[in-house]
Structures are given as C-alpha cells and as structure tokens.
Short mmCIF file of C-alpha atoms in Angstrom, two decimals:
data_model
loop_
_atom_site.label_atom_id
_atom_site.label_comp_id
_atom_site.label_asym_id
_atom_site.label_seq_id
_atom_site.Cartn_x
_atom_site.Cartn_y
_atom_site.Cartn_z
CA MET A 2 5.71 -5.72 50.86
CA ALA A 3 7.82 -2.86 52.13
CA ILE A 4 9.30 -0.48 49.57
CA GLY A 5 12.69 -0.77 51.24
CA GLU A 6 12.79 -4.50 50.77
CA SER A 7 11.83 -4.16 47.09
CA LEU A 8 14.58 -1.68 46.51
CA LYS A 9 17.08 -3.98 48.20
CA LEU A 10 15.99 -6.84 45.98
CA TYR A 11 16.15 -4.63 42.91
CA TRP A 12 19.66 -3.55 43.82
CA LEU A 13 20.60 -7.23 44.02
CA TYR A 14 19.22 -7.79 40.52
CA VAL A 15 21.23 -4.83 39.20
CA LYS A 16 24.45 -5.98 40.84
CA LEU A 17 24.07 -9.46 39.40
CA SER A 18 23.30 -8.12 35.95
CA ILE A 19 26.31 -5.83 35.94
CA ARG A 20 28.58 -8.61 37.10
CA ALA A 21 27.23 -10.90 34.37
CA GLN A 22 27.83 -8.32 31.65
CA LEU A 23 31.36 -7.62 32.79
CA GLN A 24 32.22 -11.28 32.32
CA TYR A 25 32.37 -10.53 28.60
CA ARG A 26 34.43 -7.38 28.86
CA ALA A 27 35.40 -7.05 25.19
CA ALA A 28 31.82 -7.59 24.02
CA PHE A 29 30.59 -5.01 26.51
CA LEU A 30 33.15 -2.42 25.43
CA LEU A 31 32.38 -3.02 21.77
CA ALA A 32 28.65 -2.69 22.38
CA ALA A 33 29.08 0.52 24.35
CA LEU A 34 31.40 1.94 21.71
CA GLY A 35 28.93 1.00 19.00
CA GLN A 36 26.13 2.78 20.86
CA PHE A 37 28.35 5.80 21.27
CA LEU A 38 29.15 5.92 17.55
CA ILE A 39 25.68 5.19 16.16
CA THR A 40 23.97 7.76 18.34
CA GLY A 41 26.87 10.20 18.07
CA ILE A 42 26.67 10.48 14.29
CA GLU A 43 23.24 12.03 14.72
CA PHE A 44 24.93 15.02 16.29
CA LEU A 45 27.32 15.16 13.36
CA GLY A 46 24.23 15.70 11.21
CA VAL A 47 22.94 18.46 13.51
CA TRP A 48 26.33 20.15 13.45
CA ALA A 49 26.59 19.95 9.65
CA LEU A 50 23.14 21.47 9.18
CA PHE A 51 24.05 24.40 11.42
CA GLU A 52 27.37 24.76 9.61
CA ARG A 53 25.43 25.02 6.34
CA PHE A 54 22.46 27.14 7.46
CA GLY A 55 23.86 29.18 10.37
CA ARG A 56 20.73 29.24 12.51
CA LEU A 57 17.44 27.43 12.88
CA HIS A 58 14.99 30.32 13.20
CA SER A 59 16.05 31.88 16.50
CA TRP A 60 17.85 28.77 17.75
CA SER A 61 21.63 28.42 17.75
CA LEU A 62 23.66 25.20 17.71
CA PRO A 63 24.53 25.21 21.45
CA GLU A 64 20.86 25.73 22.31
CA VAL A 65 19.75 22.83 20.15
CA ALA A 66 22.63 20.83 21.66
CA VAL A 67 20.93 21.12 25.07
CA PHE A 68 17.74 19.55 23.64
CA TYR A 69 19.85 16.91 21.97
CA GLY A 70 22.01 16.05 24.95
CA LEU A 71 19.18 15.99 27.44
CA VAL A 72 16.89 13.66 25.51
CA ASN A 73 19.73 11.27 24.75
CA CYS A 74 20.82 11.04 28.40
CA THR A 75 17.21 10.57 29.40
CA PHE A 76 16.45 7.86 26.90
CA ALA A 77 19.69 6.03 27.70
CA CYS A 78 18.58 5.75 31.35
CA ALA A 79 15.11 4.50 30.47
CA ASP A 80 16.50 2.12 27.87
CA ALA A 81 19.04 0.63 30.29
CA LEU A 82 16.39 -0.01 32.95
CA SER A 83 13.56 -1.34 30.80
CA ARG A 84 15.09 -4.26 28.91
CA GLY A 85 12.71 -6.71 30.56
CA PHE A 86 9.70 -4.84 29.23
CA ASP A 87 11.33 -4.15 25.89
CA GLN A 88 11.93 -7.86 25.26
CA PHE A 89 8.75 -8.90 27.02
CA GLY A 90 6.89 -10.34 24.02
CA VAL A 91 9.79 -12.41 22.77
CA LEU A 92 11.27 -13.56 26.08
CA TYR A 93 8.26 -13.95 28.34
CA ILE A 94 4.99 -14.20 26.41
CA LYS A 95 5.97 -16.35 23.45
CA THR A 96 7.89 -18.75 25.64
CA GLY A 97 5.33 -18.82 28.43
CA HIS A 98 7.99 -17.80 30.96
CA PHE A 99 5.66 -15.11 32.25
CA ASP A 100 3.79 -17.85 34.17
CA ARG A 101 6.85 -18.33 36.33
CA LEU A 102 7.00 -14.63 37.15
CA LEU A 103 3.37 -14.68 38.22
CA LEU A 104 4.03 -17.51 40.65
CA ARG A 105 6.72 -15.65 42.53
CA PRO A 106 5.70 -13.62 45.59
CA ARG A 107 7.00 -10.34 44.15
CA SER A 108 5.43 -7.84 41.76
CA THR A 109 5.91 -8.47 38.05
CA ILE A 110 7.06 -4.88 37.58
CA LEU A 111 9.94 -5.40 39.99
CA GLN A 112 10.95 -8.67 38.37
CA LEU A 113 10.85 -7.32 34.83
CA ALA A 114 12.67 -4.14 35.77
CA GLY A 115 15.35 -6.38 37.26
CA HIS A 116 15.57 -8.50 34.12
CA GLU A 117 18.69 -6.71 32.94
CA PHE A 118 20.49 -3.49 33.71
CA ALA A 119 21.83 -2.79 30.22
CA LEU A 120 25.19 -1.30 30.97
CA ARG A 121 26.06 -0.86 27.28
CA ARG A 122 23.54 2.00 27.03
CA ILE A 123 26.25 4.02 28.66
CA GLY A 124 27.46 4.67 25.10
CA ARG A 125 24.42 6.80 24.31
CA PHE A 126 24.46 8.37 27.75
CA VAL A 127 28.08 9.47 27.50
CA GLN A 128 27.72 11.02 24.06
CA GLY A 129 24.60 12.88 25.21
CA LEU A 130 26.44 14.04 28.31
CA ILE A 131 29.43 15.26 26.28
CA VAL A 132 27.14 17.29 24.03
CA LEU A 133 25.29 18.64 27.07
CA VAL A 134 28.48 19.66 28.89
CA TRP A 135 29.86 21.27 25.75
CA ALA A 136 26.64 23.25 25.29
CA ALA A 137 26.62 24.27 28.96
CA SER A 138 30.15 25.61 28.71
CA VAL A 139 29.49 27.57 25.51
CA LEU A 140 26.12 29.02 26.45
CA ASN A 141 25.83 32.12 28.54
CA VAL A 142 23.64 30.54 31.19
CA GLU A 143 24.04 31.10 34.88
CA TRP A 144 24.00 27.64 36.52
CA SER A 145 21.92 28.37 39.60
CA VAL A 146 20.64 25.66 41.92
CA ALA A 147 17.17 26.03 40.41
CA ARG A 148 18.47 25.44 36.88
CA VAL A 149 20.59 22.42 37.80
CA SER A 150 17.66 20.88 39.65
CA LEU A 151 15.48 21.49 36.60
CA VAL A 152 18.02 19.56 34.50
CA LEU A 153 17.88 16.64 36.94
CA PHE A 154 14.10 16.85 37.25
CA SER A 155 13.62 16.75 33.49
CA ILE A 156 15.97 13.75 33.18
CA LEU A 157 13.91 11.99 35.85
CA GLY A 158 10.61 12.95 34.18
CA GLY A 159 11.91 11.96 30.75
CA ALA A 160 13.24 8.62 31.94
CA CYS A 161 9.80 7.94 33.46
CA LEU A 162 8.06 8.88 30.22
CA PHE A 163 10.16 6.60 28.04
CA PHE A 164 9.97 3.82 30.62
CA GLY A 165 6.19 4.25 30.52
CA LEU A 166 6.13 3.97 26.73
CA ILE A 167 8.10 0.73 26.87
CA VAL A 168 5.80 -0.65 29.59
CA MET A 169 2.89 0.22 27.31
CA GLN A 170 4.55 -1.64 24.46
CA ALA A 171 4.92 -4.67 26.74
CA THR A 172 1.28 -4.37 27.84
CA LEU A 173 0.14 -4.59 24.23
CA ALA A 174 1.98 -7.91 23.97
CA PHE A 175 -0.66 -9.47 26.25
CA TRP A 176 -2.97 -9.28 23.24
CA THR A 177 -0.58 -9.43 20.30
CA THR A 178 2.00 -11.92 21.68
CA GLU A 179 4.62 -10.34 19.41
CA THR A 180 6.30 -7.16 20.57
CA LEU A 181 4.93 -4.42 18.36
CA GLU A 182 7.64 -2.61 16.42
CA ILE A 183 5.21 0.21 15.80
CA MET A 184 5.81 1.47 19.31
CA ASN A 185 9.34 2.27 18.17
CA THR A 186 7.91 5.30 16.40
CA LEU A 187 7.02 6.72 19.82
CA THR A 188 10.24 5.75 21.62
CA TYR A 189 12.96 6.16 19.00
CA GLY A 190 10.85 8.59 16.98
CA GLY A 191 10.26 10.57 20.15
CA VAL A 192 13.99 10.79 20.83
CA GLU A 193 14.62 11.82 17.25
CA SER A 194 12.08 14.63 17.36
CA ALA A 195 12.98 15.86 20.86
CA GLN A 196 16.55 16.45 19.68
CA TYR A 197 15.22 19.65 18.12
CA PRO A 198 12.99 22.30 19.72
CA MET A 199 9.32 21.27 19.41
CA ALA A 200 8.50 24.77 18.20
CA ILE A 201 9.79 23.96 14.70
CA TYR A 202 7.30 21.13 14.12
CA HIS A 203 3.83 21.08 12.62
CA VAL A 204 1.18 22.06 15.12
CA ALA A 205 -0.67 18.71 15.02
CA PHE A 206 2.58 16.83 15.65
CA ARG A 207 3.40 19.18 18.52
CA ARG A 208 -0.01 18.72 20.12
CA PHE A 209 0.33 14.95 19.93
CA PHE A 210 3.69 15.05 21.71
CA THR A 211 2.33 17.43 24.35
CA PHE A 212 -1.17 16.21 25.19
CA VAL A 213 -1.18 12.52 24.20
CA VAL A 214 2.42 11.58 24.91
CA PRO A 215 3.78 14.42 27.06
CA LEU A 216 7.22 14.37 25.49
CA ALA A 217 7.40 18.16 25.19
CA CYS A 218 6.80 18.39 28.95
CA VAL A 219 10.02 16.52 29.71
CA SER A 220 12.21 18.01 27.00
CA TYR A 221 11.03 21.17 25.29
CA PHE A 222 9.45 23.13 28.14
CA PRO A 223 12.10 22.44 30.79
CA VAL A 224 14.92 23.15 28.34
CA VAL A 225 13.37 26.53 27.53
CA GLY A 226 13.35 27.13 31.28
CA ILE A 227 16.97 26.03 31.58
CA LEU A 228 18.03 28.32 28.73
CA GLY A 229 16.06 31.15 30.34
CA ILE A 230 14.69 32.43 27.05
CA ALA A 231 11.21 33.57 26.07
CA ASP A 232 9.31 30.55 24.75
CA PRO A 233 8.15 31.06 21.14
CA LEU A 234 5.16 28.90 22.10
CA GLY A 235 4.42 31.23 25.02
CA SER A 236 4.58 28.92 28.06
CA PRO A 237 4.97 30.66 31.46
CA TRP A 238 8.13 29.99 33.50
CA TRP A 239 6.39 28.16 36.37
CA PHE A 240 4.98 25.65 33.91
CA GLN A 241 8.46 24.98 32.51
CA TYR A 242 9.61 24.07 36.02
CA LEU A 243 6.58 21.86 36.73
CA ALA A 244 6.24 20.17 33.35
CA PRO A 245 8.55 17.15 33.96
CA ALA A 246 6.02 15.93 36.55
CA PHE A 247 3.82 14.90 33.62
CA GLY A 248 6.41 12.28 32.73
CA ILE A 249 5.98 10.72 36.18
CA LEU A 250 2.20 10.89 35.82
CA PHE A 251 2.45 9.22 32.44
CA LEU A 252 4.45 6.35 33.91
CA SER A 253 1.88 5.89 36.69
CA ALA A 254 -0.89 5.68 34.09
CA CYS A 255 1.11 3.11 32.11
CA LEU A 256 1.66 0.97 35.22
CA VAL A 257 -2.09 1.03 35.97
CA LEU A 258 -2.66 -0.08 32.39
CA TRP A 259 -0.12 -2.86 32.91
CA GLN A 260 -1.91 -4.20 35.99
CA TRP A 261 -5.12 -4.21 34.03
CA GLY A 262 -3.40 -5.96 31.11
CA ILE A 263 -2.16 -8.77 33.36
CA LYS A 264 -5.77 -9.71 34.07
CA HIS A 265 -6.17 -10.41 30.37
CA TYR A 266 -3.12 -12.62 30.14
CA THR A 267 -3.56 -16.09 28.83
CA SER A 268 -0.50 -18.28 28.71
CA THR A 269 0.69 -19.60 25.37
CA GLY A 270 1.14 -22.84 27.27
CA SER A 271 4.49 -23.78 25.82
CA MET B 47 21.78 -19.74 -19.38
CA LYS B 48 21.77 -23.01 -17.49
CA ARG B 49 24.91 -21.93 -15.66
CA PHE B 50 22.97 -19.25 -13.80
CA LEU B 51 20.15 -21.53 -12.67
CA PRO B 52 21.47 -22.31 -9.16
CA TYR B 53 22.06 -18.62 -8.42
CA ARG B 54 18.59 -17.70 -9.66
CA ALA B 55 17.06 -20.40 -7.52
CA VAL B 56 18.83 -19.04 -4.45
CA VAL B 57 17.54 -15.52 -5.07
CA SER B 58 13.94 -16.60 -5.62
CA ALA B 59 13.88 -18.90 -2.59
CA ARG B 60 15.05 -16.09 -0.29
CA TYR B 61 12.46 -13.75 -1.80
CA ARG B 62 9.62 -16.17 -1.14
CA MET B 63 10.77 -16.71 2.43
CA LEU B 64 11.12 -13.03 3.31
CA LEU B 65 7.81 -12.09 1.70
CA GLN B 66 6.08 -14.17 4.37
CA TYR B 67 6.51 -11.48 6.99
CA ARG B 68 3.79 -9.06 5.98
CA ALA B 69 2.93 -7.73 9.44
CA ALA B 70 6.56 -6.82 10.03
CA ALA B 71 6.55 -5.01 6.70
CA PHE B 72 3.48 -3.02 7.68
CA ALA B 73 5.06 -2.00 10.98
CA GLY B 74 8.15 -1.00 9.04
CA LEU B 75 6.07 1.12 6.68
CA VAL B 76 4.47 3.10 9.48
CA THR B 77 7.84 3.59 11.16
CA GLN B 78 9.49 4.81 7.96
CA CYS B 79 6.66 7.27 7.27
CA PHE B 80 6.85 8.71 10.74
CA TRP B 81 10.60 8.98 10.48
CA GLY B 82 10.34 10.64 7.07
CA ALA B 83 7.88 13.17 8.45
CA ILE B 84 10.21 14.15 11.30
CA ARG B 85 13.18 14.51 8.94
CA LEU B 86 11.11 16.62 6.53
CA MET B 87 9.93 18.98 9.23
CA ILE B 88 13.48 19.49 10.55
CA VAL B 89 14.99 20.18 7.14
CA ALA B 90 12.08 22.39 6.10
CA ALA B 91 12.56 24.47 9.25
CA PHE B 92 16.21 25.00 8.36
CA TYR B 93 15.32 26.01 4.81
CA ALA B 94 12.50 28.31 5.92
CA ALA B 95 14.88 30.27 8.14
CA SER B 96 17.63 30.62 5.55
CA THR B 97 17.93 33.05 2.65
CA GLN B 98 21.18 31.86 1.00
CA THR B 99 21.06 29.46 -1.93
CA GLN B 100 22.09 25.95 -0.96
CA PRO B 101 23.70 23.19 -3.03
CA MET B 102 20.33 21.42 -2.96
CA SER B 103 16.86 22.94 -3.13
CA LEU B 104 14.21 21.95 -0.60
CA PRO B 105 12.16 19.92 -3.15
CA GLU B 106 15.34 18.00 -3.99
CA VAL B 107 15.88 17.25 -0.30
CA VAL B 108 12.25 16.10 -0.02
CA VAL B 109 12.90 13.56 -2.79
CA TYR B 110 16.13 12.50 -1.07
CA ILE B 111 14.39 11.91 2.25
CA TRP B 112 11.48 9.87 0.84
CA LEU B 113 13.72 7.71 -1.29
CA GLY B 114 15.96 7.28 1.74
CA GLN B 115 13.03 5.98 3.77
CA ALA B 116 11.92 3.72 0.92
CA PHE B 117 15.31 2.12 0.26
CA PHE B 118 16.62 2.16 3.81
CA GLY B 119 16.71 -1.62 4.04
CA MET B 120 19.00 -1.91 1.06
CA LEU B 121 21.95 -0.36 2.91
CA PRO B 122 24.71 -2.81 3.87
CA TRP B 123 24.48 -1.99 7.57
CA ASN B 124 24.15 -5.45 9.06
CA ILE B 125 25.08 -9.08 8.64
CA ASP B 126 22.64 -11.76 7.56
CA GLU B 127 22.04 -13.63 10.82
CA GLU B 128 21.56 -16.83 8.87
CA PHE B 129 24.99 -16.48 7.34
CA ALA B 130 26.61 -15.68 10.68
CA GLN B 131 24.95 -18.80 12.08
CA LYS B 132 26.42 -20.85 9.24
CA VAL B 133 29.92 -19.67 10.09
CA ARG B 134 29.41 -20.23 13.80
CA ASP B 135 28.10 -23.77 13.66
CA GLY B 136 30.38 -24.89 10.87
CA SER B 137 27.73 -25.65 8.25
CA VAL B 138 29.66 -23.27 6.03
CA ALA B 139 31.56 -26.44 5.13
CA TYR B 140 28.60 -27.64 3.04
CA ASP B 141 28.80 -24.53 0.92
CA LEU B 142 32.48 -25.17 0.25
CA LEU B 143 31.56 -28.55 -1.19
CA ARG B 144 28.92 -27.30 -3.61
CA PRO B 145 29.84 -27.46 -7.31
CA VAL B 146 29.23 -23.73 -7.78
CA ASP B 147 31.36 -20.62 -7.67
CA LEU B 148 31.36 -19.83 -3.95
CA TYR B 149 31.54 -16.05 -4.30
CA ALA B 150 28.68 -15.95 -6.82
CA PHE B 151 26.63 -18.33 -4.68
CA TRP B 152 26.96 -16.20 -1.56
CA TYR B 153 26.55 -13.03 -3.59
CA SER B 154 23.16 -14.28 -4.82
CA HIS B 155 22.18 -15.00 -1.22
CA ALA B 156 23.26 -11.56 -0.09
CA LEU B 157 21.57 -9.87 -3.05
CA ALA B 158 18.23 -11.42 -2.14
CA TYR B 159 18.76 -10.58 1.53
CA ARG B 160 19.33 -6.94 0.61
CA THR B 161 16.62 -6.47 -2.00
CA ALA B 162 13.67 -8.68 -1.00
CA PRO B 163 12.61 -6.85 2.18
CA THR B 164 13.33 -3.56 0.47
CA THR B 165 10.93 -4.25 -2.38
CA LEU B 166 8.26 -5.02 0.14
CA ARG B 167 8.87 -1.72 1.86
CA ALA B 168 9.70 0.56 -1.05
CA ILE B 169 6.61 -0.12 -3.15
CA PRO B 170 3.95 0.73 -0.53
CA LEU B 171 5.98 3.66 0.79
CA GLY B 172 6.48 4.95 -2.73
CA CYS B 173 2.73 4.70 -3.44
CA LEU B 174 1.99 6.56 -0.24
CA ALA B 175 4.49 9.33 -0.92
CA ILE B 176 3.56 9.68 -4.61
CA LEU B 177 -0.21 9.14 -4.61
CA VAL B 178 -1.66 9.66 -1.14
CA LEU B 179 0.18 12.75 0.13
CA PRO B 180 -0.97 15.06 -2.71
CA ARG B 181 -4.58 14.03 -2.03
CA LEU B 182 -4.21 15.01 1.62
CA GLY B 183 -3.28 18.51 0.50
CA LEU B 184 0.39 17.91 1.24
CA ALA B 185 1.55 18.18 -2.36
CA GLU B 186 4.75 20.03 -1.50
CA TRP B 187 5.78 17.17 0.80
CA ALA B 188 4.95 14.48 -1.74
CA LEU B 189 7.44 12.51 -3.80
CA GLY B 190 7.10 14.00 -7.27
CA ALA B 191 8.08 12.44 -10.60
CA PRO B 192 11.65 12.92 -11.85
CA PRO B 193 12.04 16.12 -13.91
CA SER B 194 12.66 14.23 -17.16
CA TRP B 195 12.45 10.77 -18.67
CA ALA B 196 16.22 10.67 -18.84
CA SER B 197 16.52 11.30 -15.09
CA GLY B 198 13.94 8.59 -14.38
CA VAL B 199 15.64 5.96 -16.53
CA LEU B 200 19.11 6.81 -15.23
CA PHE B 201 17.76 6.60 -11.67
CA GLY B 202 16.57 3.07 -12.43
CA VAL B 203 20.01 2.12 -13.71
CA SER B 204 21.84 3.66 -10.76
CA LEU B 205 19.44 1.96 -8.33
CA VAL B 206 20.48 -1.39 -9.78
CA GLY B 207 24.06 -0.20 -9.37
CA ALA B 208 23.33 0.68 -5.74
CA ALA B 209 21.92 -2.80 -5.10
CA ALA B 210 25.02 -4.39 -6.65
CA LEU B 211 27.28 -2.12 -4.63
CA SER B 212 25.42 -2.77 -1.40
CA THR B 213 25.66 -6.51 -1.95
CA ALA B 214 29.39 -6.26 -2.69
CA ILE B 215 29.92 -4.40 0.60
CA THR B 216 27.74 -6.91 2.46
CA MET B 217 29.92 -9.66 0.99
CA LEU B 218 33.03 -8.02 2.43
CA THR B 219 31.49 -7.93 5.90
CA HIS B 220 30.32 -11.54 5.49
CA ILE B 221 33.75 -12.69 4.39
CA SER B 222 35.32 -10.93 7.38
CA LEU B 223 33.40 -13.42 9.53
CA LEU B 224 35.67 -16.18 8.28
CA TRP B 225 38.34 -14.57 10.44
CA THR B 226 36.37 -13.03 13.30
CA ILE B 227 33.64 -15.73 13.65
CA SER B 228 31.56 -13.31 15.73
CA ALA B 229 29.44 -10.76 13.91
CA ALA B 230 29.32 -8.46 16.92
CA GLY B 231 32.08 -6.10 15.80
CA MET B 232 30.86 -5.52 12.26
CA ASP B 233 27.25 -5.17 13.35
CA ARG B 234 28.23 -2.37 15.72
CA ILE B 235 30.52 -0.39 13.46
CA MET B 236 28.88 -0.69 10.04
CA PRO B 237 25.63 1.21 10.76
CA ALA B 238 27.56 4.30 11.85
CA VAL B 239 29.91 4.24 8.88
CA VAL B 240 27.29 3.44 6.26
CA THR B 241 24.62 5.91 7.35
CA VAL B 242 27.02 8.85 7.46
CA PHE B 243 28.96 8.18 4.27
CA ALA B 244 26.02 7.06 2.16
CA GLY B 245 24.09 10.23 3.00
CA MET B 246 21.38 8.86 5.27
CA VAL B 247 22.13 11.17 8.21
CA ILE B 248 21.90 14.26 6.04
CA PRO B 249 22.26 14.56 2.24
CA LEU B 250 25.98 14.63 1.43
CA PRO B 251 25.92 18.00 -0.42
CA LEU B 252 24.76 19.66 2.80
CA PHE B 253 27.98 18.76 4.62
CA PRO B 254 30.50 21.65 4.75
CA ASP B 255 32.26 22.46 1.48
CA TRP B 256 35.70 21.45 2.72
CA MET B 257 34.49 17.88 3.26
CA GLN B 258 33.01 17.48 -0.20
CA LEU B 259 36.12 16.14 -1.95
CA CYS B 260 36.57 13.34 0.63
CA LEU B 261 32.87 12.49 0.48
CA ARG B 262 33.12 12.25 -3.31
CA LEU B 263 35.96 9.71 -3.24
CA GLN B 264 34.34 6.96 -1.17
CA PRO B 265 32.18 4.05 -2.32
CA PHE B 266 29.25 4.49 0.09
CA ARG B 267 27.84 7.50 -1.71
CA GLY B 268 26.90 5.20 -4.59
CA LEU B 269 24.29 3.64 -2.29
CA VAL B 270 22.17 6.71 -1.58
CA ASP B 271 23.60 10.00 -2.70
CA VAL B 272 24.10 9.15 -6.37
CA PRO B 273 20.77 7.47 -7.23
CA PHE B 274 18.62 9.87 -5.21
CA ARG B 275 20.20 13.01 -6.64
CA ILE B 276 19.84 11.60 -10.15
CA TYR B 277 16.11 11.12 -9.46
CA SER B 278 15.61 14.72 -8.36
CA GLY B 279 17.72 16.11 -11.19
CA ASN B 280 20.26 17.55 -8.75
CA ILE B 281 22.74 15.48 -10.74
CA PRO B 282 21.77 16.31 -14.36
CA PRO B 283 21.50 13.38 -16.85
CA ASP B 284 24.80 14.08 -18.63
CA VAL B 285 26.79 13.94 -15.37
CA ALA B 286 24.65 11.04 -14.15
CA LEU B 287 26.18 8.73 -16.73
CA LEU B 288 29.62 9.44 -15.33
CA GLU B 289 28.40 8.82 -11.78
CA ILE B 290 26.89 5.49 -12.79
CA ILE B 291 30.19 4.46 -14.37
CA SER B 292 32.00 5.30 -11.12
CA GLN B 293 29.41 3.22 -9.25
CA GLY B 294 30.26 0.36 -11.60
CA VAL B 295 33.98 0.80 -11.03
CA TRP B 296 33.46 0.61 -7.27
CA VAL B 297 31.38 -2.54 -7.66
CA GLY B 298 34.16 -4.05 -9.77
CA CYS B 299 36.86 -3.16 -7.23
CA LEU B 300 34.91 -4.43 -4.24
CA VAL B 301 33.90 -7.67 -5.94
CA TRP B 302 37.54 -8.25 -6.88
CA LEU B 303 38.63 -7.54 -3.31
CA GLY B 304 35.92 -9.85 -1.99
CA ARG B 305 37.06 -12.67 -4.28
CA VAL B 306 40.69 -12.28 -3.22
CA LEU B 307 39.78 -12.28 0.47
CA LEU B 308 37.40 -15.19 0.08
CA ALA B 309 40.03 -17.28 -1.69
CA ARG B 310 42.40 -16.56 1.17
CA GLY B 311 39.81 -17.10 3.88
CA ALA B 312 38.55 -20.36 2.42
CA ARG B 313 42.08 -21.73 2.27
CA LYS B 314 42.81 -21.21 5.97
CA LEU B 315 39.28 -21.67 7.20
CA VAL B 316 38.94 -23.77 10.30
CA VAL B 317 35.49 -25.30 10.30
CA GLN B 318 33.85 -25.13 13.70
CA GLY B 319 32.96 -28.64 14.68
CA GLY B 320 29.63 -29.63 16.10
#
C-alpha cells in the first residue's frame, strides 16, 4: 500500500479522534489542565532545589530547564500518538479485539497509532514549551539555523524513542496479556531522569540510558550541542548533532520486534 | 467492642481483596526502587556540589526519599474507583440504609483502601532498602535505623497519624462526589496539590525560607514531612510530640468538616436511578 494513502487514512483517524474529544469540552479542558499542573509541579521542585543550592556542579537553572523542557515536549508528543499501544493489553489482547484488527487490509501499526490522538497531552507539552522558551530567552545562546534544527531533530528522535518503548511494552503483551507496568520505569522513569543532565548520574545508569535505551542520544547529547558548551562527558560536536538519529533507529528496531511478536499472537478467544 | 465489629469487618475484607494482586505489587516495587534511585542521584549531585549547610543533611534526605517511595500509596491523591462507581450508579442508597454510622462506615472503607496496598509495598521496599542495599556495598544509600528508640517509636505513632489524616482527606474528596458525581475534577487536581504540599516533590525544608511558614500551616505536611523527619531525627523527639499533636488536631478538624459536609450532602442527595 502506498505511503501517501496510509498517511491520508491516518489523518482521517486523527481528525475523527480530535472531533470526538472536543465533544466533551469541559472534560478535555480539565484533563489538559490537570496534565499541565501535575507535570508542572516537577519544575517547581527543580526551581526550589536551585534556589536552595545555587548550582548543580557546573549547570545553572536555565541550562537544566532546556533538558527539562525538551524531554517533556518530546514525551508529550509520543504519549499523545501512542495511546493504542499503551492500552494495547487491556483494550485489544484481553478482549480479543486484536483479531478484528488483523482481519482488516491495513497494517496493525497504522490502526493502533490511529486508535486515539490524545489531545489532552497538550498540558504537558505546553508546560514543557513554556519552560523551554523561558530558558531560551534567559540563556546566552545564539539561535542559528543549525541549533533550531537540532532542537527539532532531537524532539523528533525523542518522540520516536518513547514511541518505540511503548510499542515494546505492547509487544510484551502478546506473551503476558496484561500490559506490564514495569515498562513505566523506562518511559516515565526515562522522562524523570532526562530532566537533568545525564552527567550527574551513576556511570552504570548512564551507560544503560545510552547504549541499551539510547535516551541520552535524544536528550543529553543534543542539548549539550544546543547549549554550545564543552561536554563534561567529552562527546564531540558532530556526534551531538547526529545522536537523535539513534531514537529513529530504536523505533525501527521496536517495530521489527512488533512484527515478530504478532506471529506469536494467540487470541484469548473471548 | 461489639459496636466496632462492622467497621472491622469492612477493613479486613478490603485488605483480603487487595492482597490478591501480587504481580501488580511486584511491578510497583520495581518502579518505586527505580524512582527512588533517580531521586537519590539527583539530590546527591546537588549536595556534592554545595558547601553551605542545609536545613537537612544528605543522610536525612536519603531516609526521606526511601520512606517516600515506601509509603507513596498512602497519599490521598485519588478517589476509590469503587466508591465513585457507587455514587454514579446510585447504589450509594444502600449505604444510607445501613444501621451504622455512615461517616465511620465509609471511613473504614477508605482507611483500608489507603493502607492495604501500602503495606504490601512498604514492607518489601523497606526490606530492600534496609537489608539488601548495604550488602551490595551501597551502605550510604541504604535506609538506616532511626537515631534513637524515641525517634523510632514516635515515627510509628506519627505514621498512624498520617494514615488517619490521609483517610480524612480522602473522605473529603469522596464526599465532594455527592455534589459533583464525576470524579474527574478531583482526580486531576489532587495529585498536584498533595505531592507538592506533603513533600513528595522535594522535602519541604528544602523549599526557600520565605515559603516555610506557609508550608508549616497546612495539613498535607502531616502525611509525609512530619513522620519522615521524625524517623531521621531531623525533628528531634521533644519537638516530635508537638508535631504529632498538631497532626491529631488536623485529623480532628478534617473529620469534623467531613461529618458536617456529609450530613448536608446526604440530606440533599439525589440518588441516580438505574
């Protein structure tokens, strides 16, 4: 099937989903506001710690705010697009609805991605964006074309990475039926840790989030490049500009895993 | 004693039901540990870079973080879905007919809802943080014993106070359903309020000095800040007694408020048919 046709179909899914959510306007606004508040208080904590301690090694509050804002925007995008995979165990495997998806002449990935476009995630996105814009205005960084494209590239790479993690979580459900909460440590835990520069963490933890789950490649390294500072971990500048590509690679690997997982699917038959 | 039998039965039934979900508890344990580790590394990095003395020492913050992970579930951050269901489909009417004190009956329910999953989570996490971490050569990150017997005993008392307080706050959110019917609003706002003001985002003493007075005069700190700082000795035993009394006063006020609101809500309650 042509890519263009898939995209058109996907766009149709998104439009429908948005229209459905806006039917309950008050509920949508409340949900978005809740997201904004719950994720926003995290930054209150970051601010208070800087207020108390002044600096975090060589890092200042606006610098950490770039890490914070970027990963929150990124995760909000991935989270909004991946509801179908996130709820996969509960909504599709347990109920046996996945059988229906398999019968349709379109890829399962397209159908699950189109399950819902979670508009309420805009709450997290907006608070991340506010922090990011504030940091950008305070920091003494020259916003060249290269830097702005690196911001966009790392958001794309990061969204792919988190999307990949959620696809992996859904893949596991082929065997476990239930959605495994443990994967939350990688998604939400990943967001939590990427809000601060990776350089402050224990070396084993850092290696895990670089080589196993390439989270540092979509947050830490590009942000160092955006800030234009010397990396305490010693990465060269060209790597900082290339690193977000690992997020896209990670997603591709997860989708291959997904296709392989489908072969092992047995319906619950209900 | 016979008077308390129905309430005791409610508590024990909820406990037995919630203890069925062992796999979920295990997943929760791993998540909490991971979360605790991230928090520890962040705070430790701040302390390592700073030379000034802070209102809390790093070992005291370590205690605070582990206890926070262990007792996370006890915070009144959500509404019991079962209760919300009751209000929605109108079966709340059955409860109104029961020959028991309605507030006490629901309070027992809420108490079990708050404490049962927490016990399941706190005990293994506590064992891990107290016994396993030192053996892995991570003694400075482990949860140590309280500095004195007095601190330990007072921590126990204030933890009971925290459970009572948490349940009283949960009751207020539950009772608000009698007016709003939908739990959506409360479920969105409460987590933000509770986590900040109880001290789960960062320990309350680490907030700027000018905020300290306000933070002192609100009930949520009795959930986290008070018991955990008593454990670490950051609140010394002689002050701890005073703090526990203030916890008790808050419980009293909130229970009274809950009873008043419930009496009012029950009077004008429109039972949803179905």
